[in-house]
mmCIF file of C-alpha atoms in Angstrom:
data_model
loop_
_atom_site.group_PDB
_atom_site.id
_atom_site.type_symbol
_atom_site.label_atom_id
_atom_site.label_comp_id
_atom_site.label_asym_id
_atom_site.label_seq_id
_atom_site.Cartn_x
_atom_site.Cartn_y
_atom_site.Cartn_z
ATOM 1 C CA MET A 158 -1.847 -17.301 -16.905
ATOM 2 C CA THR A 159 -2.375 -16.254 -13.404
ATOM 3 C CA ILE A 160 -0.464 -13.955 -12.145
ATOM 4 C CA ARG A 161 0.548 -14.868 -8.536
ATOM 5 C CA TYR A 162 2.525 -12.886 -5.612
ATOM 6 C CA PRO A 163 5.728 -14.231 -4.512
ATOM 7 C CA ASN A 164 3.711 -16.395 -1.946
ATOM 8 C CA GLY A 165 1.918 -18.156 -4.399
ATOM 9 C CA GLN A 166 -1.491 -16.487 -3.764
ATOM 10 C CA PRO A 167 -3.176 -15.298 -7.030
ATOM 11 C CA TYR A 168 -2.781 -11.528 -7.711
ATOM 12 C CA THR A 169 -6.101 -9.925 -7.408
ATOM 13 C CA SER A 170 -6.399 -6.635 -9.702
ATOM 14 C CA LYS A 171 -7.863 -4.167 -8.435
ATOM 15 C CA SER A 172 -6.750 -1.799 -11.295
ATOM 16 C CA SER A 173 -9.950 -2.555 -13.123
ATOM 17 C CA LEU A 174 -11.572 -0.059 -11.121
ATOM 18 C CA PRO A 175 -12.893 3.022 -13.043
ATOM 19 C CA SER A 176 -10.350 5.766 -11.667
ATOM 20 C CA HIS A 177 -6.995 4.071 -13.159
ATOM 21 C CA HIS A 178 -8.598 2.906 -16.537
ATOM 22 C CA ASN A 179 -9.943 6.358 -17.484
ATOM 23 C CA PRO A 180 -7.220 8.428 -18.529
ATOM 24 C CA LEU A 181 -9.272 11.697 -17.914
ATOM 25 C CA LYS A 182 -9.099 10.946 -14.285
ATOM 26 C CA LYS A 183 -5.045 10.440 -14.454
ATOM 27 C CA SER A 184 -4.712 13.483 -12.076
ATOM 28 C CA ASN A 185 -6.655 11.717 -9.349
ATOM 29 C CA TYR A 186 -3.821 9.531 -7.942
ATOM 30 C CA SER A 187 -5.152 8.766 -4.890
ATOM 31 C CA GLY A 188 -8.032 6.507 -6.241
ATOM 32 C CA ARG A 189 -10.871 8.684 -5.625
ATOM 33 C CA GLY A 190 -13.828 6.156 -5.265
ATOM 34 C CA MET A 191 -11.698 3.580 -3.803
ATOM 35 C CA THR A 192 -12.054 3.434 -0.022
ATOM 36 C CA LEU A 193 -9.079 4.236 2.029
ATOM 37 C CA GLU A 194 -9.036 0.472 3.308
ATOM 38 C CA GLN A 195 -8.444 -0.405 -0.800
ATOM 39 C CA ASP A 196 -5.893 2.049 -0.948
ATOM 40 C CA ILE A 197 -3.849 0.995 2.299
ATOM 41 C CA ASP A 198 -4.082 -2.700 1.143
ATOM 42 C CA GLU A 199 -2.625 -1.673 -2.365
ATOM 43 C CA THR A 200 0.127 0.287 -0.596
ATOM 44 C CA ASN A 201 0.813 -2.534 1.721
ATOM 45 C CA THR A 202 1.105 -5.089 -1.346
ATOM 46 C CA TYR A 203 3.382 -2.470 -2.992
ATOM 47 C CA TYR A 204 5.679 -2.222 -0.138
ATOM 48 C CA LEU A 205 5.777 -6.071 0.379
ATOM 49 C CA HIS A 206 6.705 -6.736 -3.330
ATOM 50 C CA GLN A 207 9.261 -3.854 -3.181
ATOM 51 C CA GLY A 208 10.773 -5.361 -0.329
ATOM 52 C CA VAL A 209 9.969 -1.972 1.986
ATOM 53 C CA ALA A 210 8.100 -3.491 4.832
ATOM 54 C CA VAL A 211 5.578 -6.172 6.037
ATOM 55 C CA ILE A 212 2.652 -4.563 7.000
ATOM 56 C CA HIS A 213 -0.991 -6.662 6.581
ATOM 57 C CA LYS A 214 -4.478 -5.772 7.714
ATOM 58 C CA LYS A 215 -5.549 -8.059 10.363
ATOM 59 C CA PRO A 216 -8.479 -10.362 9.769
ATOM 60 C CA THR A 217 -12.109 -9.074 11.197
ATOM 61 C CA PRO A 218 -12.500 -11.180 14.121
ATOM 62 C CA ILE A 219 -15.921 -13.246 14.000
ATOM 63 C CA GLN A 220 -17.117 -15.282 17.048
ATOM 64 C CA VAL A 221 -18.206 -18.653 15.279
ATOM 65 C CA VAL A 222 -21.398 -20.262 16.782
ATOM 66 C CA HIS A 223 -22.379 -23.213 14.512
ATOM 67 C CA VAL A 224 -20.272 -24.947 11.878
ATOM 68 C CA ASP A 225 -21.726 -27.760 9.116
ATOM 69 C CA TYR A 226 -19.017 -30.287 8.017
ATOM 70 C CA PRO A 227 -20.698 -31.550 4.882
ATOM 71 C CA LYS A 228 -19.211 -34.776 3.369
ATOM 72 C CA ARG A 229 -16.671 -34.140 0.743
ATOM 73 C CA SER A 230 -16.492 -30.439 0.897
ATOM 74 C CA ALA A 231 -15.088 -27.681 2.967
ATOM 75 C CA ALA A 232 -16.646 -26.744 6.366
ATOM 76 C CA VAL A 233 -19.526 -24.316 6.241
ATOM 77 C CA ILE A 234 -20.099 -21.659 8.817
ATOM 78 C CA ARG A 235 -23.724 -21.474 9.352
ATOM 79 C CA GLU A 236 -23.936 -19.104 12.532
ATOM 80 C CA ALA A 237 -21.555 -16.543 13.237
ATOM 81 C CA TYR A 238 -21.279 -13.011 14.503
ATOM 82 C CA TYR A 239 -18.715 -9.870 13.971
ATOM 83 C CA LYS A 240 -16.882 -8.973 17.384
ATOM 84 C CA GLN A 241 -15.432 -5.701 18.076
ATOM 85 C CA ALA A 242 -11.861 -5.584 17.428
ATOM 86 C CA SER A 243 -9.577 -5.192 20.238
ATOM 87 C CA THR A 244 -6.651 -3.867 18.615
ATOM 88 C CA THR A 245 -5.893 -1.398 15.622
ATOM 89 C CA ASP A 246 -6.422 -2.718 12.093
ATOM 90 C CA TYR A 247 -2.906 -2.707 10.531
ATOM 91 C CA ASN A 248 0.676 -4.174 12.144
ATOM 92 C CA GLY A 249 3.815 -5.113 10.709
ATOM 93 C CA VAL A 250 7.745 -4.221 10.537
ATOM 94 C CA PHE A 251 9.322 -1.719 9.058
ATOM 95 C CA GLN A 252 13.288 -1.765 9.271
ATOM 96 C CA GLY A 253 13.105 -3.600 12.330
ATOM 97 C CA ALA A 254 10.627 -1.234 13.956
ATOM 98 C CA TYR A 255 7.165 -2.254 15.011
ATOM 99 C CA ILE A 256 4.514 -0.204 12.998
ATOM 100 C CA ASP A 257 0.911 -0.235 14.363
ATOM 101 C CA PHE A 258 -1.844 2.169 12.931
ATOM 102 C CA GLU A 259 -5.559 2.500 12.161
ATOM 103 C CA ALA A 260 -7.372 4.250 9.169
ATOM 104 C CA LYS A 261 -10.430 6.238 9.257
ATOM 105 C CA GLU A 262 -11.984 8.512 6.533
ATOM 106 C CA THR A 263 -14.193 11.057 6.993
ATOM 107 C CA ARG A 264 -16.918 13.274 4.943
ATOM 108 C CA ASN A 265 -16.305 15.761 7.297
ATOM 109 C CA LYS A 266 -14.713 18.875 6.230
ATOM 110 C CA THR A 267 -13.462 20.707 9.623
ATOM 111 C CA SER A 268 -13.213 17.992 11.794
ATOM 112 C CA PHE A 269 -12.545 14.204 12.478
ATOM 113 C CA PRO A 270 -15.031 12.778 14.703
ATOM 114 C CA LEU A 271 -13.904 10.569 17.512
ATOM 115 C CA LYS A 272 -17.159 8.402 17.510
ATOM 116 C CA ASN A 273 -15.697 5.818 15.683
ATOM 117 C CA VAL A 274 -12.431 5.357 17.487
ATOM 118 C CA HIS A 275 -13.217 2.986 20.152
ATOM 119 C CA GLU A 276 -11.777 2.955 23.912
ATOM 120 C CA HIS A 277 -9.775 -0.331 23.659
ATOM 121 C CA GLN A 278 -8.250 0.831 20.639
ATOM 122 C CA ILE A 279 -7.133 3.594 22.691
ATOM 123 C CA GLU A 280 -5.902 1.384 25.339
ATOM 124 C CA HIS A 281 -3.879 -0.720 22.795
ATOM 125 C CA MET A 282 -2.191 2.370 21.403
ATOM 126 C CA ARG A 283 -1.182 3.425 24.801
ATOM 127 C CA GLN A 284 0.303 -0.132 25.141
ATOM 128 C CA VAL A 285 2.169 -0.136 22.033
ATOM 129 C CA LEU A 286 3.524 3.198 22.866
ATOM 130 C CA THR A 287 4.719 2.140 25.953
ATOM 131 C CA GLN A 288 6.651 -0.592 24.097
ATOM 132 C CA SER A 289 8.188 2.015 21.901
ATOM 133 C CA GLY A 290 5.930 0.897 18.745
ATOM 134 C CA ILE A 291 5.454 3.548 16.142
ATOM 135 C CA CYS A 292 1.725 4.236 16.393
ATOM 136 C CA PHE A 293 -0.587 6.447 14.353
ATOM 137 C CA PHE A 294 -3.821 7.347 12.742
ATOM 138 C CA LEU A 295 -4.149 7.304 8.823
ATOM 139 C CA ILE A 296 -7.111 10.099 8.309
ATOM 140 C CA ARG A 297 -8.516 10.797 5.190
ATOM 141 C CA PHE A 298 -10.735 13.892 4.737
ATOM 142 C CA GLN A 299 -12.821 12.712 1.667
ATOM 143 C CA PRO A 300 -14.088 16.265 0.261
ATOM 144 C CA ALA A 301 -10.455 17.465 0.211
ATOM 145 C CA ASP A 302 -9.021 14.171 -0.806
ATOM 146 C CA GLU A 303 -6.275 14.647 1.837
ATOM 147 C CA VAL A 304 -4.477 11.997 3.833
ATOM 148 C CA TYR A 305 -2.825 12.957 7.427
ATOM 149 C CA LEU A 306 -0.733 10.881 9.537
ATOM 150 C CA LEU A 307 -1.392 11.733 13.044
ATOM 151 C CA GLU A 308 0.732 10.068 15.815
ATOM 152 C CA ALA A 309 -1.028 8.245 18.551
ATOM 153 C CA HIS A 310 -0.355 10.337 21.450
ATOM 154 C CA HIS A 311 -2.225 13.496 19.781
ATOM 155 C CA VAL A 312 -5.257 11.268 19.402
ATOM 156 C CA ILE A 313 -4.978 9.912 23.034
ATOM 157 C CA LYS A 314 -4.794 13.557 24.142
ATOM 158 C CA TYR A 315 -7.915 14.553 22.218
ATOM 159 C CA TYR A 316 -9.906 11.166 23.536
ATOM 160 C CA ASP A 317 -8.905 11.784 27.199
ATOM 161 C CA GLU A 318 -10.380 15.361 26.797
ATOM 162 C CA GLN A 319 -13.771 13.873 27.350
ATOM 163 C CA GLN A 320 -15.870 17.138 26.254
ATOM 164 C CA ARG A 321 -13.955 16.671 22.803
ATOM 165 C CA LYS A 322 -15.989 14.614 20.342
ATOM 166 C CA SER A 323 -13.884 15.377 17.519
ATOM 167 C CA ILE A 324 -10.341 16.985 16.437
ATOM 168 C CA PRO A 325 -10.533 19.895 14.352
ATOM 169 C CA LYS A 326 -9.026 19.619 11.184
ATOM 170 C CA LYS A 327 -6.942 22.819 11.843
ATOM 171 C CA ASP A 328 -5.143 21.050 14.624
ATOM 172 C CA ILE A 329 -4.746 17.930 12.387
ATOM 173 C CA GLU A 330 -3.026 20.225 10.014
ATOM 174 C CA GLN A 331 -0.901 21.686 12.730
ATOM 175 C CA TYR A 332 0.155 18.617 14.713
ATOM 176 C CA GLY A 333 -0.395 15.878 11.923
ATOM 177 C CA HIS A 334 1.727 15.331 8.468
ATOM 178 C CA THR A 335 0.232 15.387 5.241
ATOM 179 C CA VAL A 336 0.937 11.868 3.564
ATOM 180 C CA LYS A 337 1.999 11.973 -0.192
ATOM 181 C CA THR A 338 -0.639 10.012 -2.379
ATOM 182 C CA GLY A 339 0.009 8.852 -5.866
ATOM 183 C CA LEU A 340 -0.552 5.920 -8.076
ATOM 184 C CA HIS A 341 2.150 3.450 -6.655
ATOM 185 C CA PRO A 342 2.055 3.592 -3.747
ATOM 186 C CA ARG A 343 -1.037 5.035 -3.375
ATOM 187 C CA ILE A 344 -0.616 6.287 0.164
ATOM 188 C CA ASP A 345 2.917 6.671 0.915
ATOM 189 C CA PHE A 346 2.863 6.785 4.694
ATOM 190 C CA LEU A 347 6.202 4.912 5.181
ATOM 191 C CA LYS A 348 7.831 8.011 3.717
ATOM 192 C CA THR A 349 6.165 10.243 6.627
ATOM 193 C CA VAL A 350 7.211 7.349 9.084
ATOM 194 C CA LYS A 351 10.806 7.275 7.641
ATOM 195 C CA GLN A 352 11.032 11.371 8.159
ATOM 196 C CA LEU A 353 9.412 11.366 11.537
ATOM 197 C CA TYR A 354 11.050 8.361 13.299
ATOM 198 C CA PHE A 355 14.511 7.257 11.563
ATOM 199 C CA MET B 257 -18.920 -7.887 40.049
ATOM 200 C CA THR B 258 -17.587 -8.360 36.598
ATOM 201 C CA ILE B 259 -13.601 -8.321 36.464
ATOM 202 C CA ARG B 260 -12.500 -6.293 33.620
ATOM 203 C CA TYR B 261 -8.890 -5.957 31.517
ATOM 204 C CA PRO B 262 -7.900 -2.265 31.590
ATOM 205 C CA ASN B 263 -9.288 -2.257 28.142
ATOM 206 C CA GLY B 264 -12.674 -2.730 29.503
ATOM 207 C CA GLN B 265 -13.136 -6.525 28.058
ATOM 208 C CA PRO B 266 -14.938 -8.340 30.816
ATOM 209 C CA TYR B 267 -12.251 -10.811 32.120
ATOM 210 C CA THR B 268 -12.526 -14.460 31.044
ATOM 211 C CA SER B 269 -11.014 -16.839 33.478
ATOM 212 C CA LYS B 270 -9.453 -19.949 32.128
ATOM 213 C CA SER B 271 -8.136 -20.701 35.956
ATOM 214 C CA SER B 272 -11.430 -22.749 36.047
ATOM 215 C CA LEU B 273 -9.791 -25.567 34.055
ATOM 216 C CA PRO B 274 -8.624 -28.736 36.112
ATOM 217 C CA SER B 275 -4.771 -28.305 36.322
ATOM 218 C CA HIS B 276 -5.078 -25.102 38.119
ATOM 219 C CA HIS B 277 -7.605 -26.171 40.888
ATOM 220 C CA ASN B 278 -5.982 -29.389 41.814
ATOM 221 C CA PRO B 279 -2.876 -28.864 44.271
ATOM 222 C CA LEU B 280 -1.986 -32.580 43.499
ATOM 223 C CA LYS B 281 -1.525 -31.215 39.965
ATOM 224 C CA LYS B 282 0.703 -28.277 41.207
ATOM 225 C CA SER B 283 4.029 -29.611 39.636
ATOM 226 C CA ASN B 284 2.476 -29.468 36.476
ATOM 227 C CA TYR B 285 3.281 -25.888 35.519
ATOM 228 C CA SER B 286 2.810 -25.817 31.853
ATOM 229 C CA GLY B 287 -0.956 -26.638 32.001
ATOM 230 C CA ARG B 288 -0.893 -30.143 30.419
ATOM 231 C CA GLY B 289 -4.509 -30.683 28.681
ATOM 232 C CA MET B 290 -4.255 -27.019 27.637
ATOM 233 C CA THR B 291 -3.640 -26.584 24.169
ATOM 234 C CA LEU B 292 -0.368 -24.695 23.183
ATOM 235 C CA GLU B 293 -2.660 -22.193 21.761
ATOM 236 C CA GLN B 294 -4.386 -21.285 25.306
ATOM 237 C CA ASP B 295 -1.025 -21.420 27.146
ATOM 238 C CA ILE B 296 0.575 -18.787 24.717
ATOM 239 C CA ASP B 297 -2.957 -16.614 25.051
ATOM 240 C CA GLU B 298 -2.627 -16.774 28.793
ATOM 241 C CA THR B 299 1.316 -16.067 28.534
ATOM 242 C CA ASN B 300 0.392 -13.074 26.409
ATOM 243 C CA THR B 301 -2.244 -11.759 28.545
ATOM 244 C CA TYR B 302 0.159 -11.880 31.415
ATOM 245 C CA TYR B 303 2.886 -9.791 29.395
ATOM 246 C CA LEU B 304 0.289 -7.229 28.388
ATOM 247 C CA HIS B 305 -0.960 -6.970 32.170
ATOM 248 C CA GLN B 306 2.693 -6.565 33.291
ATOM 249 C CA GLY B 307 3.415 -3.922 30.626
ATOM 250 C CA VAL B 308 6.173 -6.410 29.239
ATOM 251 C CA ALA B 309 5.023 -6.614 25.541
ATOM 252 C CA VAL B 310 1.912 -6.347 23.255
ATOM 253 C CA ILE B 311 1.553 -9.443 21.622
ATOM 254 C CA HIS B 312 -1.930 -10.673 20.112
ATOM 255 C CA LYS B 313 -2.962 -13.771 18.279
ATOM 256 C CA LYS B 314 -4.325 -12.630 14.854
ATOM 257 C CA PRO B 315 -8.188 -13.452 14.249
ATOM 258 C CA THR B 316 -8.769 -16.526 11.924
ATOM 259 C CA PRO B 317 -9.459 -15.236 8.680
ATOM 260 C CA ILE B 318 -13.189 -16.028 7.209
ATOM 261 C CA GLN B 319 -14.573 -15.455 3.965
ATOM 262 C CA VAL B 320 -18.128 -14.007 4.545
ATOM 263 C CA VAL B 321 -20.438 -15.208 1.884
ATOM 264 C CA HIS B 322 -23.900 -14.304 3.436
ATOM 265 C CA VAL B 323 -25.097 -12.279 6.250
ATOM 266 C CA ASP B 324 -28.623 -11.662 7.584
ATOM 267 C CA TYR B 325 -29.755 -8.314 9.221
ATOM 268 C CA PRO B 326 -32.581 -8.950 11.498
ATOM 269 C CA LYS B 327 -34.471 -6.195 12.751
ATOM 270 C CA ARG B 328 -33.423 -5.044 16.215
ATOM 271 C CA SER B 329 -30.679 -7.405 16.679
ATOM 272 C CA ALA B 330 -27.120 -8.115 15.480
ATOM 273 C CA ALA B 331 -25.985 -9.170 12.021
ATOM 274 C CA VAL B 332 -25.963 -12.725 11.612
ATOM 275 C CA ILE B 333 -23.410 -14.442 9.472
ATOM 276 C CA ARG B 334 -25.239 -17.382 7.819
ATOM 277 C CA GLU B 335 -22.522 -18.543 5.074
ATOM 278 C CA ALA B 336 -18.883 -18.399 5.489
ATOM 279 C CA TYR B 337 -15.746 -20.332 5.039
ATOM 280 C CA TYR B 338 -12.289 -20.589 6.869
ATOM 281 C CA LYS B 339 -9.629 -19.022 4.796
ATOM 282 C CA GLN B 340 -5.792 -20.305 5.196
ATOM 283 C CA ALA B 341 -3.989 -17.765 6.946
ATOM 284 C CA SER B 342 -1.318 -15.721 4.897
ATOM 285 C CA THR B 343 0.846 -14.971 7.698
ATOM 286 C CA THR B 344 1.705 -16.291 10.956
ATOM 287 C CA ASP B 345 -0.665 -16.414 13.876
ATOM 288 C CA TYR B 346 1.000 -13.899 16.315
ATOM 289 C CA ASN B 347 2.823 -10.697 16.488
ATOM 290 C CA GLY B 348 3.425 -7.764 18.424
ATOM 291 C CA VAL B 349 6.038 -5.392 20.074
ATOM 292 C CA PHE B 350 8.497 -5.913 22.805
ATOM 293 C CA GLN B 351 10.733 -3.195 23.863
ATOM 294 C CA GLY B 352 10.609 -1.582 20.517
ATOM 295 C CA ALA B 353 11.327 -4.705 18.448
ATOM 296 C CA TYR B 354 8.811 -6.725 16.168
ATOM 297 C CA ILE B 355 8.094 -10.031 17.384
ATOM 298 C CA ASP B 356 6.452 -12.447 14.901
ATOM 299 C CA PHE B 357 5.793 -16.184 15.273
ATOM 300 C CA GLU B 358 3.907 -19.168 14.700
ATOM 301 C CA ALA B 359 3.189 -22.155 17.522
ATOM 302 C CA LYS B 360 2.922 -25.633 16.857
ATOM 303 C CA GLU B 361 2.428 -28.807 18.772
ATOM 304 C CA THR B 362 3.239 -32.419 17.991
ATOM 305 C CA ARG B 363 2.561 -35.638 19.466
ATOM 306 C CA ASN B 364 5.688 -37.022 17.785
ATOM 307 C CA LYS B 365 8.334 -38.035 20.217
ATOM 308 C CA THR B 366 11.559 -37.789 17.802
ATOM 309 C CA SER B 367 10.655 -35.081 15.093
ATOM 310 C CA PHE B 368 8.606 -31.989 14.186
ATOM 311 C CA PRO B 369 6.552 -32.937 11.080
ATOM 312 C CA LEU B 370 6.424 -29.929 8.794
ATOM 313 C CA LYS B 371 3.364 -31.033 7.019
ATOM 314 C CA ASN B 372 1.434 -28.077 9.040
ATOM 315 C CA VAL B 373 3.855 -25.384 8.158
ATOM 316 C CA HIS B 374 2.367 -23.914 4.662
ATOM 317 C CA GLU B 375 4.533 -22.055 2.133
ATOM 318 C CA HIS B 376 3.048 -18.579 2.674
ATOM 319 C CA GLN B 377 3.832 -18.902 6.428
ATOM 320 C CA ILE B 378 7.644 -19.528 5.121
ATOM 321 C CA GLU B 379 7.552 -16.773 2.861
ATOM 322 C CA HIS B 380 5.851 -14.523 5.350
ATOM 323 C CA MET B 381 9.097 -15.571 7.615
ATOM 324 C CA ARG B 382 11.490 -14.608 4.959
ATOM 325 C CA GLN B 383 9.930 -11.423 4.394
ATOM 326 C CA VAL B 384 10.028 -10.559 8.099
ATOM 327 C CA LEU B 385 13.617 -11.568 8.555
ATOM 328 C CA THR B 386 14.420 -9.180 5.686
ATOM 329 C CA GLN B 387 12.915 -6.334 7.938
ATOM 330 C CA SER B 388 15.005 -7.279 10.666
ATOM 331 C CA GLY B 389 11.913 -8.385 12.433
ATOM 332 C CA ILE B 390 12.344 -10.984 15.570
ATOM 333 C CA CYS B 391 10.816 -14.320 13.784
ATOM 334 C CA PHE B 392 10.556 -17.968 15.442
ATOM 335 C CA PHE B 393 8.554 -21.354 15.979
ATOM 336 C CA LEU B 394 7.547 -22.018 19.303
ATOM 337 C CA ILE B 395 7.305 -26.121 19.146
ATOM 338 C CA ARG B 396 5.888 -27.942 21.925
ATOM 339 C CA PHE B 397 6.654 -31.711 22.184
ATOM 340 C CA GLN B 398 3.493 -32.840 23.947
ATOM 341 C CA PRO B 399 4.956 -36.493 24.999
ATOM 342 C CA ALA B 400 7.855 -34.775 26.959
ATOM 343 C CA ASP B 401 5.828 -31.481 27.602
ATOM 344 C CA GLU B 402 8.727 -29.317 26.382
ATOM 345 C CA VAL B 403 8.656 -26.286 24.294
ATOM 346 C CA TYR B 404 11.581 -25.056 22.209
ATOM 347 C CA LEU B 405 12.028 -21.729 20.404
ATOM 348 C CA LEU B 406 13.720 -22.330 17.208
ATOM 349 C CA GLU B 407 14.435 -19.362 15.017
ATOM 350 C CA ALA B 408 12.887 -18.925 11.853
ATOM 351 C CA HIS B 409 15.981 -19.334 9.552
ATOM 352 C CA HIS B 410 16.408 -22.924 10.663
ATOM 353 C CA VAL B 411 13.049 -23.731 9.901
ATOM 354 C CA ILE B 412 13.412 -22.028 6.434
ATOM 355 C CA LYS B 413 16.455 -24.008 5.903
ATOM 356 C CA TYR B 414 14.850 -27.518 6.725
ATOM 357 C CA TYR B 415 11.651 -26.616 4.555
ATOM 358 C CA ASP B 416 13.849 -25.541 1.581
ATOM 359 C CA GLU B 417 15.756 -28.846 1.909
ATOM 360 C CA GLN B 418 13.080 -30.513 -0.259
ATOM 361 C CA GLN B 419 13.770 -34.243 0.715
ATOM 362 C CA ARG B 420 13.034 -33.246 4.533
ATOM 363 C CA LYS B 421 9.406 -33.641 5.831
ATOM 364 C CA SER B 422 10.345 -33.006 9.532
ATOM 365 C CA ILE B 423 13.165 -31.695 11.692
ATOM 366 C CA PRO B 424 14.572 -34.087 13.795
ATOM 367 C CA LYS B 425 14.283 -33.410 17.644
ATOM 368 C CA LYS B 426 17.582 -33.966 18.030
ATOM 369 C CA ASP B 427 18.242 -31.029 15.916
ATOM 370 C CA ILE B 428 15.768 -28.563 17.541
ATOM 371 C CA GLU B 429 17.586 -29.443 20.866
ATOM 372 C CA GLN B 430 20.884 -28.526 19.354
ATOM 373 C CA TYR B 431 19.903 -25.535 17.271
ATOM 374 C CA GLY B 432 16.732 -24.217 19.168
ATOM 375 C CA HIS B 433 16.238 -23.101 22.744
ATOM 376 C CA THR B 434 14.529 -24.529 25.814
ATOM 377 C CA VAL B 435 11.709 -22.088 26.712
ATOM 378 C CA LYS B 436 10.850 -22.081 30.481
ATOM 379 C CA THR B 437 7.530 -23.049 31.467
ATOM 380 C CA GLY B 438 5.401 -22.037 34.477
ATOM 381 C CA LEU B 439 2.393 -20.803 36.256
ATOM 382 C CA HIS B 440 2.867 -17.166 35.556
ATOM 383 C CA PRO B 441 3.657 -16.808 32.639
ATOM 384 C CA ARG B 442 2.980 -20.727 31.197
ATOM 385 C CA ILE B 443 5.492 -20.219 28.590
ATOM 386 C CA ASP B 444 8.271 -17.353 29.061
ATOM 387 C CA PHE B 445 9.214 -17.361 25.477
ATOM 388 C CA LEU B 446 10.313 -13.531 25.883
ATOM 389 C CA LYS B 447 13.069 -14.483 28.482
ATOM 390 C CA THR B 448 14.472 -16.791 25.354
ATOM 391 C CA VAL B 449 13.944 -13.983 22.972
ATOM 392 C CA LYS B 450 15.847 -11.380 25.363
ATOM 393 C CA GLN B 451 18.528 -13.698 25.914
ATOM 394 C CA LEU B 452 18.793 -14.465 21.814
ATOM 395 C CA TYR B 453 18.231 -10.582 20.840
ATOM 396 C CA PHE B 454 19.044 -8.045 23.524
#
């Protein structure tokens, strides 16, 4: 039997991954070994099924150059290139409010490097804040397995201080908010959003 | 000189298209010959630059199967397939409110066929409404060059009545709302949204 989401899509189980099958790893709720993206996808799926929120990752933008149309089968893209995203990766709606965020993880122990944050993402976040959207970063420090929610205006401030190439972890601990991690949902960022904005 | 958007992206002029260069076509404000998608993209760009709203079209989801990584140049996708979108095409934020919509045009004169509306899109719209998001269809009747905003709950109702394969235009005229078309913005759907929800 194929298990399906309410929208008819087949259910793709990610629970076959090691950290959830090995009872010895039971204390590792945040799914170490899973990427932050996988954990957030599972969290968003949980939110969707529970009727908590509707948040999706946007597809990766791809510039298609050449497509073949074989007879009796689907179109095949034969030449295409990855484009840089012009917005953040995730957006959606939670109790009427617009939610917009970017997720990043780092192996760095003492700071979050800003080199992977692009200017157009910062610009997008400024625009969202102007429209009173709820906008933030989810930052995972891999070594400590900690996730923080850092509101966009803090990141923008550090980004605008040109001499800064990173945000010290102690500043994220001070201005950011620890996000509770668990099994379901894995990264309960909306709990933090609720405390901050509702 | 390259003209750039505030986010640093080069400005891609669409004004080189016939309807805007030929003064004899001045009365044709809605850009006949432009696709509805092009008109909405221009409208969203206008809203963004004017600080009215932040609404983007989501990238087309593509399943990448094979990628080449040539030396000294960008990765080339060599085999990929179009996937069916699991949500609507457009979303964003307008004065704190979550906006979510699908745009469709038809050459039909008397009704809007529902064959191009997929079940997962309807399901997505139900979920958005549950979260108090603002959700609707923009429908253009090409022959009359008219654009209507039809709120999602109407479309869902027709979709759920299984015997219906289309929505009669007279019903759209009755339950929907005419959207003002012009030069800037081309399809001023947020004016209609404001009247309906604010």
